XYZ file of C-alpha atoms in Angstrom:
699
model
C -15.808 -32.944 4.693
C -19.090 -32.275 4.662
C -18.602 -28.728 4.000
C -16.011 -29.838 1.202
C -18.806 -32.530 -0.214
C -21.471 -29.605 -0.429
C -18.892 -27.264 -2.427
C -18.797 -29.700 -4.380
C -22.041 -31.609 -4.827
C -23.360 -29.571 -7.889
C -20.372 -30.579 -10.225
C -20.784 -34.314 -10.472
C -25.053 -33.970 -10.439
C -23.838 -31.942 -14.332
C -21.863 -34.626 -15.437
C -24.311 -37.268 -14.620
C -26.854 -35.646 -16.230
C -24.889 -34.770 -19.671
C -24.164 -38.809 -19.381
C -27.521 -39.578 -19.903
C -27.744 -37.518 -23.005
C -24.495 -38.576 -24.842
C -24.718 -41.369 -27.622
C -20.969 -42.001 -27.834
C -19.358 -45.447 -27.904
C -17.952 -46.920 -24.510
C -13.889 -45.622 -24.205
C -11.799 -49.149 -24.355
C -8.672 -49.400 -21.753
C -6.117 -48.923 -24.217
C -7.157 -45.355 -25.829
C -8.678 -43.864 -22.230
C -5.636 -42.328 -21.335
C -4.367 -40.478 -24.518
C -7.850 -39.369 -25.125
C -7.863 -37.397 -21.586
C -4.628 -36.061 -22.509
C -5.617 -34.978 -26.087
C -8.670 -33.167 -24.452
C -5.801 -30.209 -23.928
C -7.313 -26.818 -22.453
C -11.091 -27.966 -23.562
C -13.256 -28.174 -20.738
C -15.950 -29.507 -22.813
C -14.071 -32.020 -24.757
C -13.498 -33.043 -21.384
C -16.844 -33.642 -20.100
C -17.947 -35.610 -23.332
C -15.792 -37.907 -22.420
C -15.982 -37.958 -18.990
C -20.177 -38.723 -19.675
C -18.933 -41.775 -22.124
C -16.783 -42.866 -19.633
C -19.025 -43.316 -17.424
C -21.316 -45.764 -19.527
C -18.077 -48.287 -20.037
C -16.503 -50.469 -17.775
C -13.833 -48.412 -17.152
C -15.734 -46.001 -14.589
C -14.564 -47.597 -11.845
C -10.685 -47.883 -12.536
C -8.458 -46.378 -10.588
C -5.618 -45.351 -12.566
C -8.181 -43.373 -15.294
C -10.231 -42.005 -12.503
C -6.629 -40.496 -11.022
C -6.105 -38.902 -14.897
C -9.313 -37.452 -15.213
C -9.310 -35.434 -11.631
C -5.912 -34.278 -12.399
C -6.721 -32.974 -15.997
C -10.203 -31.482 -14.868
C -7.889 -29.944 -12.141
C -5.474 -28.596 -14.801
C -8.326 -27.003 -16.530
C -9.386 -25.324 -13.473
C -12.807 -26.825 -12.742
C -11.735 -28.422 -9.595
C -16.059 -28.592 -8.531
C -16.062 -31.921 -11.640
C -12.158 -33.005 -9.888
C -14.209 -33.796 -6.854
C -16.724 -34.659 -7.692
C -14.866 -37.477 -9.260
C -13.192 -37.951 -6.457
C -15.562 -38.412 -3.667
C -17.805 -40.806 -6.240
C -14.159 -42.879 -5.957
C -14.007 -44.195 -2.610
C -10.286 -44.855 -2.251
C -7.398 -45.270 0.533
C -4.864 -44.985 -2.869
C -2.424 -42.612 -1.813
C -1.777 -41.297 -5.306
C -5.391 -40.767 -5.788
C -5.644 -38.170 -2.825
C -2.594 -36.490 -3.317
C -3.449 -35.836 -6.972
C -6.935 -34.451 -5.372
C -4.803 -32.091 -2.920
C -2.692 -30.930 -5.491
C -5.837 -29.965 -7.823
C -7.313 -27.930 -4.744
C -3.954 -26.222 -4.041
C -2.597 -25.411 -7.514
C -6.578 -23.390 -7.940
C -6.025 -21.602 -4.568
C -8.946 -24.067 -2.699
C -6.306 -23.913 -0.133
C -8.997 -24.376 2.850
C -10.354 -27.092 1.470
C -7.374 -28.773 0.639
C -6.826 -28.169 4.966
C -9.714 -30.261 5.285
C -9.251 -32.893 2.540
C -5.839 -33.482 4.093
C -7.408 -33.938 8.063
C -9.862 -36.437 6.749
C -7.009 -38.292 4.969
C -5.239 -38.303 8.141
C -8.689 -39.722 9.877
C -9.027 -42.355 7.597
C -5.875 -43.618 8.415
C -4.054 -42.828 5.123
C -0.430 -41.930 5.482
C 0.643 -38.771 4.329
C 4.080 -39.173 2.018
C 6.698 -36.741 0.508
C 4.477 -35.711 -2.359
C 1.809 -34.453 -0.198
C 3.446 -32.775 2.801
C 4.729 -29.477 0.008
C 1.190 -28.868 -1.642
C -0.511 -29.026 2.223
C 2.418 -26.942 3.647
C 2.219 -24.828 0.405
C -1.565 -24.023 1.507
C -0.460 -23.163 5.233
C 1.793 -20.512 3.388
C -0.597 -19.105 1.005
C -3.361 -18.755 4.056
C -1.195 -17.822 5.664
C -1.838 -20.719 8.138
C 0.677 -20.623 10.872
C -0.866 -22.918 13.363
C -1.801 -25.525 11.282
C 1.309 -25.113 9.171
C 3.160 -26.288 13.019
C 0.694 -29.187 13.094
C 1.960 -30.150 9.671
C 5.614 -29.546 10.392
C 5.274 -32.189 13.484
C 3.275 -34.766 10.765
C 6.010 -34.300 9.091
C 8.752 -35.405 12.006
C 6.397 -37.753 13.095
C 5.880 -39.771 9.507
C 10.391 -39.564 9.059
C 10.240 -37.204 5.932
C 12.592 -34.187 7.767
C 15.532 -35.008 5.880
C 13.933 -34.491 2.752
C 15.153 -31.214 1.151
C 11.748 -30.268 -1.019
C 9.832 -30.325 2.317
C 12.378 -28.196 3.762
C 12.348 -26.089 1.130
C 8.525 -25.677 1.856
C 8.947 -25.166 5.085
C 11.438 -22.533 5.003
C 9.250 -20.382 2.576
C 6.087 -21.552 4.396
C 7.584 -20.006 7.962
C 8.772 -17.099 6.186
C 5.291 -16.119 5.120
C 4.195 -16.555 8.502
C 6.423 -13.613 9.413
C 8.454 -16.269 11.808
C 11.911 -16.178 10.586
C 13.484 -17.584 13.263
C 11.914 -20.995 12.391
C 12.656 -20.482 9.026
C 16.646 -20.155 9.538
C 16.443 -23.032 11.952
C 14.815 -25.413 9.383
C 17.326 -24.491 6.596
C 20.090 -24.389 9.544
C 19.064 -28.206 10.680
C 18.975 -29.475 6.736
C 21.172 -32.237 6.256
C 21.719 -31.227 2.329
C 20.731 -27.755 0.985
C 19.900 -27.059 -2.608
C 19.803 -23.805 -4.540
C 16.531 -23.936 -3.948
C 17.042 -23.915 0.114
C 19.266 -20.425 -0.300
C 16.186 -19.204 -2.448
C 14.079 -19.779 -0.099
C 16.020 -18.648 2.945
C 16.683 -15.116 1.004
C 12.948 -15.090 0.167
C 12.432 -15.552 4.379
C 14.386 -12.628 4.761
C 12.657 -10.275 2.212
C 9.766 -11.209 3.756
C 10.620 -10.510 7.260
C 12.455 -7.036 6.431
C 15.786 -8.573 6.800
C 17.351 -7.495 3.608
C 21.022 -7.254 5.013
C 20.720 -10.830 5.990
C 19.638 -11.810 3.201
C 21.491 -10.112 1.059
C 24.716 -11.754 3.485
C 23.304 -15.463 2.450
C 23.491 -14.904 -1.304
C 27.114 -14.231 -1.028
C 27.456 -17.120 1.132
C 25.508 -18.986 -1.358
C 27.959 -18.421 -4.422
C 30.923 -18.938 -1.924
C 29.856 -22.477 -0.911
C 29.890 -22.930 -4.687
C 26.130 -23.164 -5.491
C 25.651 -21.547 -8.679
C 22.595 -18.978 -8.414
C 19.063 -19.857 -9.702
C 17.073 -17.256 -11.468
C 14.726 -17.760 -8.040
C 17.602 -17.029 -5.684
C 18.450 -13.970 -8.259
C 15.198 -12.369 -8.090
C 15.148 -12.320 -4.669
C 18.825 -11.380 -3.855
C 17.644 -8.259 -6.511
C 14.804 -7.449 -4.211
C 17.219 -7.169 -0.960
C 19.070 -4.937 -2.455
C 19.491 -1.649 -0.861
C 22.432 0.788 -2.087
C 23.736 1.204 -5.763
C 26.835 -0.790 -4.497
C 25.094 -3.668 -3.629
C 22.985 -3.755 -7.506
C 26.093 -3.151 -9.326
C 27.253 -6.153 -7.716
C 24.454 -8.397 -8.080
C 23.880 -7.231 -11.807
C 28.025 -8.803 -12.222
C 26.937 -12.244 -11.152
C 23.823 -11.794 -13.449
C 26.272 -11.202 -16.588
C 28.456 -13.958 -15.086
C 25.925 -16.643 -15.310
C 24.071 -15.492 -18.539
C 20.870 -14.491 -17.054
C 21.248 -10.974 -18.661
C 18.588 -12.422 -21.267
C 16.123 -13.938 -18.714
C 13.324 -11.038 -18.946
C 12.331 -11.686 -15.800
C 15.771 -11.171 -14.469
C 16.161 -8.140 -16.622
C 12.727 -6.554 -15.166
C 13.767 -7.053 -11.622
C 16.900 -5.773 -12.287
C 15.305 -2.279 -13.796
C 13.436 -2.173 -10.723
C 16.444 -2.730 -8.261
C 18.400 -0.027 -10.032
C 15.265 2.226 -9.896
C 14.751 1.867 -6.524
C 18.512 2.437 -5.433
C 17.786 5.472 -7.349
C 20.007 4.684 -10.727
C 16.831 5.600 -12.763
C 18.727 5.855 -16.673
C 20.230 2.541 -16.173
C 16.821 1.057 -15.103
C 15.329 2.698 -18.178
C 18.077 1.289 -20.578
C 17.297 -2.313 -19.223
C 13.191 -1.742 -19.949
C 14.018 -0.547 -23.269
C 16.108 -2.878 -24.062
C 12.938 -5.548 -23.562
C 11.472 -5.612 -27.110
C 8.499 -7.872 -26.147
C 6.939 -6.553 -22.792
C 4.774 -8.906 -20.977
C 2.388 -8.071 -17.930
C 5.200 -8.861 -15.384
C 7.569 -6.129 -17.538
C 4.961 -3.713 -17.893
C 4.204 -4.136 -13.949
C 7.973 -3.586 -12.785
C 8.356 -0.795 -15.170
C 5.116 1.021 -13.700
C 6.467 0.011 -9.982
C 10.188 1.782 -10.930
C 8.543 4.848 -12.689
C 6.500 5.363 -9.585
C 8.612 4.267 -6.920
C 11.388 7.174 -8.810
C 8.520 9.760 -8.268
C 8.116 9.794 -11.522
C 4.105 9.406 -11.816
C 3.963 10.963 -15.435
C 5.963 8.185 -17.037
C 4.323 5.086 -15.393
C 1.204 6.378 -16.327
C 2.429 6.396 -19.459
C 3.586 3.217 -19.872
C -0.115 2.047 -18.312
C -1.092 3.765 -21.234
C 1.039 1.659 -23.609
C 0.452 -1.662 -22.020
C -3.350 -1.065 -22.444
C -3.000 -0.168 -25.830
C -1.249 -3.411 -26.841
C -4.073 -5.503 -25.166
C -2.585 -6.227 -21.818
C -5.144 -5.393 -18.835
C -3.177 -4.829 -15.643
C -3.212 -6.715 -12.986
C -3.636 -6.294 -9.246
C -0.225 -5.370 -8.492
C 0.237 -3.062 -11.860
C -2.683 -1.430 -10.421
C -1.310 -0.796 -6.617
C 1.774 1.043 -8.307
C -0.819 2.928 -10.951
C -2.595 3.922 -7.797
C 0.898 5.036 -6.269
C 1.489 6.901 -9.188
C -1.722 8.994 -9.088
C -1.464 9.652 -5.343
C 1.918 11.577 -6.213
C -0.269 13.348 -8.426
C -3.484 13.593 -6.162
C -5.381 13.709 -9.519
C -8.983 13.210 -9.030
C -9.946 12.936 -12.299
C -6.998 9.815 -12.529
C -8.937 8.676 -9.403
C -11.616 7.984 -11.391
C -10.339 6.286 -14.294
C -8.098 3.867 -12.319
C -11.846 2.931 -10.109
C -13.560 2.245 -13.295
C -10.438 -0.088 -14.459
C -11.204 -1.722 -10.465
C -14.931 -2.055 -11.582
C -14.208 -3.747 -14.896
C -11.210 -6.556 -13.971
C -11.097 -9.418 -12.206
C -8.750 -9.376 -8.954
C -10.016 -11.911 -6.702
C -7.693 -12.544 -3.718
C -6.068 -9.199 -4.309
C -9.192 -7.274 -4.657
C -9.336 -6.052 -1.054
C -5.779 -4.926 -1.483
C -6.869 -2.780 -4.908
C -9.954 -1.405 -2.889
C -7.966 -0.361 0.169
C -5.386 2.127 -2.035
C -8.444 3.237 -3.717
C -9.873 4.240 -0.638
C -6.498 6.153 0.134
C -6.369 7.967 -3.229
C -9.510 9.491 -2.948
C -9.066 10.722 0.474
C -5.887 12.128 -0.948
C -6.943 13.854 -4.166
C -9.846 15.429 -1.208
C -13.087 13.101 -1.821
C -14.179 11.474 1.114
C -17.492 10.903 -0.520
C -16.183 8.607 -3.162
C -13.324 6.926 -0.498
C -16.720 6.122 1.839
C -18.386 4.878 -1.494
C -15.671 2.750 -2.176
C -15.354 1.682 1.953
C -19.185 0.773 1.850
C -19.373 -1.620 -1.062
C -15.921 -3.762 -0.106
C -17.034 -6.896 0.568
C -14.449 -7.925 3.125
C -12.071 -5.269 4.838
C -8.865 -5.553 6.918
C -7.456 -3.232 9.431
C -5.551 -1.139 7.143
C -8.767 -0.865 5.169
C -10.636 0.765 8.418
C -7.076 2.465 9.396
C -7.527 3.915 5.511
C -10.971 5.390 6.182
C -10.441 6.605 9.886
C -7.081 8.434 8.556
C -9.005 9.922 5.908
C -11.466 11.636 8.077
C -8.832 12.640 10.348
C -6.966 14.786 7.302
C -9.833 16.485 6.757
C -10.691 17.470 10.078
C -14.193 14.877 10.572
C -12.983 14.135 13.919
C -16.737 12.914 14.990
C -16.788 11.007 11.826
C -13.554 9.079 12.591
C -14.272 8.125 16.094
C -18.225 6.628 15.212
C -15.866 4.893 12.305
C -13.239 3.529 15.049
C -16.102 2.425 17.373
C -17.576 0.534 14.282
C -14.167 -1.002 13.705
C -13.760 -2.206 17.522
C -16.569 -4.427 16.845
C -14.854 -6.713 14.337
C -11.397 -6.192 14.415
C -8.668 -5.417 16.891
C -6.838 -1.932 16.481
C -3.309 -1.677 16.504
C -0.755 1.056 16.610
C -1.705 2.570 13.274
C -5.002 2.493 13.327
C -4.271 4.174 17.055
C -2.132 7.242 15.000
C -5.091 7.240 12.491
C -7.367 7.769 15.375
C -4.940 9.992 17.623
C -4.171 12.475 14.712
C -8.395 12.933 13.877
C -8.416 13.616 17.460
C -5.771 16.514 17.444
C -7.063 17.782 14.218
C -10.829 18.381 15.300
C -9.800 19.413 19.146
C -10.997 16.321 20.521
C -8.965 16.705 24.094
C -11.233 14.502 25.924
C -11.164 11.674 22.975
C -8.254 11.912 22.373
C -6.886 10.756 26.265
C -9.255 8.136 25.836
C -8.201 6.725 23.218
C -4.618 7.004 24.237
C -5.389 5.212 27.580
C -7.228 2.572 25.646
C -4.126 1.534 24.050
C -2.353 -0.761 26.413
C -5.888 -0.957 29.006
C -7.994 -2.530 26.615
C -6.277 -4.129 23.474
C -2.903 -4.449 24.816
C -0.907 -1.982 22.130
C 2.138 -0.200 23.812
C 2.222 3.292 22.759
C 5.387 4.010 20.339
C 6.791 7.731 20.299
C 4.590 8.397 17.176
C 1.353 7.738 19.819
C 3.084 10.329 22.432
C 3.679 12.979 19.829
C -0.143 12.757 18.503
C -1.071 13.190 22.321
C 1.602 16.445 22.259
C -0.230 17.454 19.372
C -3.643 17.260 20.700
C -2.606 19.229 23.716
C -0.411 21.888 22.552
C -3.287 22.781 19.684
C -5.925 22.708 22.589
C -3.405 25.788 24.281
C -2.925 23.267 26.739
C 0.638 23.738 26.659
C 1.712 23.225 30.176
C -0.309 19.793 30.409
C 1.977 18.947 27.102
C 5.330 19.681 29.034
C 4.209 17.807 31.564
C 3.379 14.708 29.588
C 6.192 15.210 28.001
C 8.225 14.674 31.075
C 6.468 11.832 32.307
C 6.702 10.154 28.644
C 8.454 6.258 29.561
C 10.222 7.032 26.269
C 13.139 9.356 25.378
C 11.468 12.492 23.610
C 12.061 12.497 19.745
C 12.211 15.145 17.045
C 7.944 14.297 16.286
C 7.116 15.077 19.758
C 9.412 18.108 20.244
C 8.195 19.150 16.891
C 4.315 19.012 18.019
C 5.037 21.112 20.524
C 6.726 23.640 18.334
C 4.134 23.883 16.112
C 1.592 24.234 19.166
C 3.703 27.573 20.463
C 3.227 28.950 17.097
C -0.544 28.521 17.396
C -0.428 30.205 20.831
C 2.663 32.494 19.930
C 4.579 31.218 22.857
C 8.198 32.769 22.297
C 10.149 31.626 25.515
C 8.923 27.901 25.001
C 9.274 27.931 21.455
C 12.807 29.182 21.934
C 13.271 25.932 24.289
C 12.152 23.708 21.927
C 13.961 24.664 18.974
C 17.212 24.315 20.918
C 16.501 20.702 21.306
C 15.217 20.196 17.530
C 17.987 21.853 16.192
C 20.408 19.194 18.301
C 18.547 16.642 16.931
C 17.773 17.666 13.400
C 20.371 20.146 12.363
C 19.363 20.132 8.776
C 15.509 20.533 8.985
C 14.431 23.726 7.740
C 11.157 23.605 8.655
C 12.334 23.980 12.399
C 14.009 26.718 11.990
C 10.949 28.570 9.563
C 8.578 27.825 12.417
C 10.747 29.576 14.821
C 11.618 32.402 12.588
C 7.888 33.189 12.225
C 6.894 33.194 16.121
C 9.746 35.759 16.431
C 8.286 37.698 13.502
C 5.002 37.351 14.902
C 5.913 38.491 18.214
C 7.390 41.772 16.548
C 11.300 40.157 17.353
C 13.042 41.653 14.276
C 16.666 41.148 15.445
C 16.285 37.399 17.108
C 14.435 36.429 13.077
C 17.261 38.041 11.523
C 19.190 36.037 14.028
C 17.509 32.424 12.798
C 18.150 33.236 8.949
C 22.040 33.952 9.690
C 21.790 30.567 11.360
C 20.335 28.885 8.994
C 22.555 30.100 5.944
C 25.880 29.593 8.522
C 24.792 25.703 8.757
C 23.669 25.613 4.874
C 20.289 24.798 5.608
C 18.073 25.592 2.364
C 14.215 26.218 3.094
C 11.971 24.326 0.756
C 10.212 26.942 -2.313
C 6.274 26.647 -0.991
C 4.088 26.140 -4.880
C 0.922 24.883 -5.288
C -0.891 22.760 -8.282
C -3.986 22.681 -9.229
C -5.324 20.220 -12.462
C -7.044 21.538 -15.193
C -8.283 18.823 -18.081
C -6.271 16.126 -16.805
C -3.468 18.287 -17.161
C -1.230 19.845 -13.654
C -0.410 23.654 -13.586
C 2.024 24.694 -10.969
C 2.397 28.245 -9.470
C 4.783 29.770 -7.068
C 4.564 33.105 -5.047
C 5.087 36.443 -8.038
C 4.758 33.872 -10.708
C 4.714 35.811 -13.962
C 5.864 31.925 -16.507
C 2.430 30.907 -17.015
C 0.984 31.540 -20.939
C -2.558 32.847 -18.697
C -0.642 35.109 -16.212
C -2.163 38.611 -17.282
C -5.479 37.041 -17.540
C -4.710 35.499 -14.174
C -3.561 38.925 -12.236
C -6.090 40.893 -14.078
C -8.969 38.481 -12.421
C -6.842 38.688 -9.197
C -7.115 42.365 -8.432
C -10.834 41.919 -9.075
C -11.369 39.211 -7.275
C -9.197 40.861 -4.088
C -11.131 43.867 -4.199
C -14.683 42.233 -3.978
C -13.546 40.082 -0.983
C -12.313 43.278 0.649
C -15.980 44.929 0.562
C -16.980 41.717 2.256
C -14.795 42.675 5.024
C -11.213 40.676 4.306
C -8.472 42.573 5.314
C -4.860 41.596 4.687
C -2.468 40.044 7.173
C 0.668 41.523 6.466
C 2.259 39.251 9.079
C 2.880 36.573 6.457
C 5.005 38.797 4.223
C 8.524 38.541 6.219
C 10.347 40.736 4.343
C 11.243 44.367 4.649
C 9.039 46.797 2.842
C 6.312 49.040 3.451
C 3.203 48.273 4.170
C 1.442 48.887 0.508
C 4.388 46.713 -1.230
C 3.639 43.687 1.517
C -0.019 43.595 0.851
C 0.441 43.438 -2.916
C 3.018 40.688 -2.300
C 0.086 38.786 -0.084
C -1.697 39.039 -3.410
C 0.329 36.817 -5.390
C 0.779 34.352 -2.962
C 0.963 30.873 -5.046
C -2.454 29.703 -3.395
C -4.787 32.554 -4.666
C -2.896 32.557 -8.219
C -3.725 28.815 -8.599
C -7.528 29.497 -7.037
C -7.831 32.426 -9.801
C -6.651 30.020 -12.187
C -9.416 27.418 -11.533
C -12.128 30.207 -11.338
C -11.074 31.141 -14.937
C -10.739 27.587 -16.319
C -13.119 25.511 -14.382
C -17.471 25.155 -14.778
C -19.373 27.835 -12.754
C -20.400 24.833 -9.914
C -16.934 22.934 -10.164
C -15.055 22.239 -7.182
C -11.930 23.817 -7.343
C -8.839 21.532 -6.139
C -5.571 22.872 -5.334
C -2.367 21.270 -3.449
C 0.244 23.191 -1.937
C 3.623 21.290 -0.882
C 4.061 23.268 2.472
C 1.398 24.557 5.008
C -1.441 27.050 3.564
C -0.330 30.358 4.972
C -2.963 32.178 7.126
C -3.767 35.061 4.781
C -4.430 32.856 2.202
C -6.563 30.692 4.444
C -8.751 33.681 4.979
C -8.925 35.141 2.223
C -9.791 31.797 0.377
C -13.176 31.798 3.295
C -14.262 34.965 1.672
C -13.610 33.677 -1.869
C -15.837 30.814 -1.396
C -18.199 33.113 -0.041
C -18.142 35.921 -3.028
C -17.704 33.105 -5.722
C -20.041 30.108 -4.241
C -17.525 28.078 -5.296
C -16.330 24.617 -2.733
C -12.370 25.004 -2.720
C -10.574 22.099 -1.261
C -7.097 22.842 -0.758
C -4.560 20.275 0.636
C -1.232 21.029 2.343
C 1.567 19.769 3.810
C -0.757 18.825 7.422
C -3.728 18.422 6.442
C -6.921 19.328 4.166
C -9.272 22.270 4.400
C -12.758 22.296 2.347
C -13.931 26.107 1.939
C -17.985 27.053 1.340
C -19.710 29.603 1.791
C -17.321 31.848 3.972
C -16.443 28.660 5.952
C -13.802 26.242 6.028
C -13.905 22.740 7.562
C -11.155 22.829 9.756
C -13.233 25.821 11.693
C -9.898 27.550 12.167
C -8.435 25.067 14.179
C -5.630 24.381 12.453
């Protein structure tokens, strides 16, 4: 209680000081309550009234003080509300309930729990109005252990049959990831209302039981309950197929909820999630007066449908209408920017974050921003955000560690991992991040230590993805026999990721016999994964086994396996330009080819020799060399050299693994032009500078 008193003491002092300066006449009893309500949304008026009240005989009237506390809390001035409460020593339960509600409504959940504990200590027995607010406080923190204690108090004081309290318990256990307890409360309820059904469907949603939640929605309808807005919204969030979406929307129409703006927004998000973007777009366009929730849903729908430009266009429209994005909207915007990996857009979003007020959601937004900067190739800005955060959670640490790993900074990742362990216990996601970092940097001994520490030091049981990381670590380092032994000793059956890591190692070290054995397993596990066939094809070609390589191409054709077309993207002045090998479609293509020819002459003079093994076609040597020059990576880099300032960093992104010849050529280009070039491919980042790559040619 002392902590709460210290927190609010300043509010009471301010009111007392104001009372000394007021000249208003004392307030009479018959006008007091109405005057409190007339203060409306004006905190200044309420303070002035309070000051006059302190001079009157009503200053100790419990009824009027309770109204005053309630009004202060409704205006968001919790410190003033508590100053009145703390100066009114009373065991009146209604007074305590009003103060607890004020704390919870203003998100002061810890203080509400402290007040509840003090209430019990003073022998004041809670009632059916007390419990829902305290349970809500436990839900929002979330505080499972204290929530269980409150549940025991509910039973102790005989309020378990109350439907509103049970509904609160269902929600609380759902938010605390204790679905079984939510279901137990629901099943034991002697009476259920539509809020009960909505709460249990919401608990299913929060605990990844969407199929069960959808089933409960239909059970609710079959038992004659008319769906509420909340139940419909939760059911929509559980939908995972077009058929389910159509069925739920029919219920919306049958119950006349299609004019509810929040339902329409949720319906649009539901259809977008199921791939019916045209239906979603029609619903969103039909909402004439979009509020923040509607805009957030629209932006999220476009981002999830991989339509980033449409998502960012909506953000622009929203802000032109004077609506500032909240944290949920910004998370969707960051997702759209991540698709584009636009460094300029990341800066714009960062600016919005620094000028906004996101309160409890700031941690999630800043963590997403770190991930965005990592994907845009800027560890410097990612680390600036990380270092400036007031608090961090395990996701934040994992995102930064993963970022270092993707960029090949394994030692930095390990240093950060050591710092993390001093304050936060790593989970299975963190270990994937640190093991991947070790793999990209060739840190075999360190990788073994991290893997062994999982169960030994932190009680984390290795999963298939951790075993795949270890195979990758060993395989990249050339320890293929050790990797095979490791797979044989695995306590779980190796999956495609494990075998895929070993096949990748066979490509690096050109082990044809092992590659054939591993590929056969992968062709059975993932018969339509084109990447597996392409790797074996490349291995055969590099080993000079032309006949075997042709057989793989025939096998792909017979099975209907399609190879993804490679392309490279570069952003210039907030516009994305995409190139494919041999591209002739770009407006500047003649200038690009002319500059490319001069550039290739320059790097040949520096010692570059084309590696024609990366042209897998039956053509003569000269043609192969010419085809290498026209790879999409080189075209994008030359376009950047032409259109960016002389000191600008060139950032390109390729959808597949970067070509080995392009990797060599880019090192020479960075040397002769004095430019830093950052390449993101399907696996990692490469930072080229002064003729060297950050990967150390270990990729």
